[in-house]
Amino acid sequence: MPTIGRNVPRCDGMEKATGAARYVDDLAFPGMLHGRTVRSTIACGRIRRVNLLFDPAGFTVVDHRDIPGRNVVALIVDDQPCLAERVVRHIAEPVLLLAHADRERLIAADVDIEYEPSEPVFDPLHSPKVFKSVAIDKGDVEAGFRVADEIVEGEYRVGHQEHVYIETNGVVAVPENGGITVHGSLQCPYYVQKALCVVLGLPPEKVRVVQAETGGGFGGKEEYPSILAAHASLLALKSGRPVKMIYDRAEDMEATTKRHPAVVRTRTGVTRAGRLTAIDVDVLLDGGAYTTLSPVVLSRGVIHATGPYRCDNVRVRGRVVMTNTPPNGAFRGFGAPQTQFAAEVHMERMAERLGMDPVKLREVNAFRAGDTTATGQALGRDTSALKVLREAVKRTDFRRRRRSLRGTNRGLGLALFFHGAGFTGSGEVRLASKASLELTERGARILVSSTDIGQGARTVLAQIVADTLGLPLDAIEVARADTGRVPDSGPTVASRTTMVVGGLLQRCAVEMKRTIGRLTPRQYLRRHRALVVTRQYEAPTAATFDETTYRGDAYGTYAWGCDVAEVEFDPVTYEIRPVRVTAVQDIGKALNPRMAVGQIEGGTLQGIGYALLEEVVVRDGRMANAQLTNYIVPTTMDTPRIDVVIVENGYRHGPFGAKGVGELPFDGAPPAVANAVRHLGLDVRSLPMTPERIMMLSGQQSAGSR
Amino acid sequence: MRTAISTLELIEPRSLKHALEVLRDSRPVVPLAGCTDVYVLLNAGTPPAGRYLNLWGLDVLRGITERSGTVSIGALTTFSEILRSPVVRRRVPILAAAAREIGAVQIQNRGTLGGNVANGSPAGDSLPVLAAVDAVVVLRSADGVRRVPFNGFYTGYRKTVMRPDELVAAIEIPPVPGRQWFRKVGTRAAQAISKVVIAAVRAPRPRIAFGSVGPTVMRAPRTEAVLAGGGSIDEAVATLGAEITPIDDIRSTAEYRRRVACNLLRQFWTETA
Amino acid sequence: MRFVLNGREVDVKAHGMKRLLDVLRGECGLTGTKEGCGEGECGACTVLLDGQAVNACLVPFGQVRGHSVTTIEGLRGRHPLQRAFVTEGGTQCGVCTPGMIMAAAALPKGATREDVRVGLAGNICRCTGYEGIYRAVRKAHRARPTAHDSRPTAHGSRLTAQGSRPTAQGPSRRSTRPKSGLAARRQPPAASRKGSR
């Protein structure tokens, strides 16, 4: 019986529900040592001397001189050292590595580092170094402003966000086979492998990376594990013993990547009838001390900066700059949440200025099939901006409820948003992802480097193969994501796994089915011994994207969403309590509706946390609230009812019409909540909307909406 | 876990008497009740001591009884036991309300009233209740028993009048002369450290106590005097604003704490009218 | 030191100040209980101590003597919650799951959605948005009881049962009180049922 579109239980559920699933810290190897990182305590300066003030017996000590290959964390631009040499550029920068069999001796080892501090840069507005800048131009913004009836300006700010995957970062590096095997909590085994080859000076055959069961990622285990894996590997190779390094929560929060803070300045021209005539956006992202993935975060951010709205005249300028803080990195949404927060709150302010119904303003401007985006991409029939907007308005009886709440302590707001699926531009072509399918006695084994990090990849990919082969789901196995075993299917990021890798597997299965013909797998294997089908990514269309001019088709398809949030204000405590969020999301096709709903519910709540609760307090370049007591994420009691409506406006080139679902839900919740707060008369333009900030705002009621 | 556990010593007393002898003779030693505070410190690598005295088995320090209107709560009584207790719910319902707001279920099942009192955090959620009901702290040592009014128990930030050889044995709560009110404002709706917490009693002489607005839990005697003297709520609020000394910290701001404390006072006054 | 672990009496040697979490994962070889924070904030390490949910990262081993500990392994895969978490989307990445299931196992059978919210407030999930977990608990509570019923032996009254609220006044969570600041405001009308789940 076909499984696509049915709520089949996840195939790895029982191991998780019994505690049998093995995460990195559950693994042990004979002779294993524990590893620890000694980190910089200054934000900027030079290392004068490192003093080891402990009895070295039983210790392995590694510094930059022990690096056999190149001392870089290979990613986009090789500017980040694996271990600091002379210069440190952020607090918590790794300087020295220690390993010992006895964890207590390891943590007790005293290391004193002498520094010559220099003046750090903490304010992105005054940074001397730009990692990347991007410009998007369409039409003539000045002409657009000239014909506007109203011009609205605003500045919007969002801060860092910490992933708080419940399992912290961790790896075990095992020296074996003349090289190294790393078991890790990670999203992208091949990213780690590539980085290790560079640092260790080893060929790929000697570097094996295996994903252990991973307790959450959200982007926080996309690029960061390469650093941790390199550290553990250096200790393992020097000591000749397996080395386990698990960050505790405080270290993980202080030292690893976070969402890029942003300042977005927007200026738009609009006619009295609500038609956008010009959009001019300036995006400034704080990249932290090294480049890491910042250019790509900026790229996605600027492409989404207009919001899902058509306009003939667009100018977007974006830059991501250096500050002497721990480098920021991938986090669900990857630039799009920051710019769409600004776009949607700005939209709300335009409605307020015009005295127009916020739904009507969005209806006038929402993308339709045939409209072109800021990069000049003509949108196809899989464009659902209006559909999700209308569905959300209907479902929540938005206009009537909003009117009825006037004068009460409750506010109702909405946000319309979109998210390009897959890598930007020709990214997928460059990735050249591969997937393989191996025939087994029972059915088939999926061989991909895509990782299940909770989102359900194993199950959905198995469903695609099962249905295409015409076999039951339990006939399909999914091999562990092990670089020694599976091909490089690209990273598990960018909402691409179902759409791109699932698509590759579908092609594999079609070919496999054709090859085995009427035989059962067992019969085929009796005759032919083995069958492995591999397929590599091919661009489905000839569409191109120019990465210098930012013109062309940025993404094959977009997912679309409209969230409606109802909040309640407490005039005694100034707290904003989210009461209910309705999330209407077009993801092309829900291959497993329960799992898709789970992604939407989880992503929506993470966005609510970002909107109301989560604040990284940075003092002198250091995260001062690196404990779960003080960096707060939503508990059950902070969580509203979340209603999900899935719309299926399929993508022609996605398996069964699937687009991407992982990140879209995050983009919409923060501005929907902010606009609900605006409905109360509070002029919010930044996150998080803590009670302290709301208190300051409620002293000055905003003009407009009521 | 950043503390070398094997370097610590755990002493297992045979009885309360034995425990008190240890406290008298073998200091420094930190008594352990439910451990919900101490183990956070151990995890962070800042252990308060090298030696610990395990009180957990001393059942004589548990139990809730009522005699002649006075409720006596053993120091090792957990917050779960407190919030379920018919005696507490009848006589000191704001203590049950506070217990319900502490952490979440897992913390309530282990955190104890004695631990909350001895720990003396200015943000301890049960402490304003004890201040508002004029509780009495029963201290025991090898020399005997001493009773200290709760209001007066703290002398400064995390400093108490306890002698090093004394243990909190029980908290006694006399009859409460009026309607009781409690509200905690935390960083979020559960598992939260308080930003401001108020416990109050509407009586001819109102009692108003706050946590997290000064270095210790505090009553607000000048504010109480205004209300007792028939002053308006506006005057009381102005007095309160000057009487409390909140600070900016990692969780909140002095101004927020001050304004919310004033709002809470108003809310209490209106709702208990 | 003798105690009861998952229904069997055991004798385990470990330092009395060692965290119960570390003894379970180390000396006892039961890695199902997870460490998420070490501060008692996330609940990933939740086990039942004498039937009550506690954070194993905050319990010294020495305090477990003579008591009964139940871990996720003690449910032996047969508790209705386990199957329900799998089918209802209660588990995604799975690392909060053992602690979540143990905390849910300590809830009384008749728990309402609000009781479940309160009872699980000490267990943080970053993946599900909690809805899948509520669905799983509701489904399990409708299932037949199993032989291994791990509910607490000391059965406290429910946290929010009717009539059991204390007489203390204090704002109710659910009501809205129009107050100062934003001037006098009306009570909001009840949300329309239209389109709600």
Coordinates of C-alpha atoms in Angstrom, one line a residue, chain A residues 104 107 248 250-251 570-575 613 617 619 624-625 628-635 637-638 691-692 695-696 698-699, chain B residues 1-7 40 43 183 185-191 193 195 249-253 255-257 259-260 263-264 267:
Chain A
E104 CA 38.6 14.7 36.6
I107 CA 39.1 19.4 34.0
D248 CA 28.8 20.7 28.1
A250 CA 27.8 26.3 28.9
E251 CA 30.7 25.6 26.5
D570 CA -0.6 41.6 30.7
P571 CA -0.7 45.2 31.9
V572 CA 0.7 44.3 35.3
T573 CA 3.8 42.5 34.1
Y574 CA 4.1 43.8 30.5
E575 CA 4.4 40.2 29.4
L613 CA 12.0 35.0 25.0
V617 CA 23.2 38.8 26.3
R619 CA 29.0 41.7 27.3
A624 CA 27.0 36.3 29.5
N625 CA 23.9 34.1 29.8
L628 CA 19.6 27.3 30.2
T629 CA 18.5 29.1 33.3
N630 CA 19.2 32.4 31.7
Y631 CA 18.9 31.8 28.0
I632 CA 15.3 30.8 27.9
V633 CA 13.4 28.7 25.4
P634 CA 9.7 28.0 25.5
T635 CA 8.5 25.3 27.9
M637 CA 3.6 26.7 29.5
D638 CA 5.0 29.2 27.1
P691 CA 8.5 42.5 28.9
E692 CA 11.2 45.1 29.8
M695 CA 7.2 48.2 29.2
M696 CA 9.2 51.0 27.7
S698 CA 3.8 51.0 26.5
G699 CA 4.8 54.3 27.9
Chain B
M1 CA 30.2 18.4 35.3
R2 CA 33.1 20.7 36.0
T3 CA 33.8 19.6 39.6
A4 CA 36.1 16.7 40.4
I5 CA 33.5 14.7 42.4
S6 CA 35.9 12.1 43.7
T7 CA 37.7 14.8 45.7
V40 CA 24.0 23.4 39.7
N43 CA 28.1 21.3 37.5
R183 CA 2.2 36.3 42.4
V185 CA 6.7 37.1 37.7
G186 CA 9.4 35.0 36.1
T187 CA 11.5 35.0 33.0
R188 CA 8.9 32.6 31.5
A189 CA 5.8 30.7 32.5
A190 CA 7.6 27.7 34.1
Q191 CA 11.1 26.7 35.1
I193 CA 13.8 32.4 38.1
K195 CA 12.1 38.8 38.4
D249 CA 21.1 42.0 36.2
I250 CA 21.3 39.3 33.6
R251 CA 17.6 38.7 33.7
S252 CA 15.9 42.0 34.0
T253 CA 16.3 45.7 34.9
E255 CA 13.2 49.9 36.4
Y256 CA 11.1 46.9 35.2
R257 CA 11.3 45.4 38.7
R259 CA 7.3 49.3 38.0
V260 CA 6.1 45.7 38.1
N263 CA 1.7 47.2 39.6
L264 CA 1.6 44.0 41.7
Q267 CA -3.3 44.4 41.7

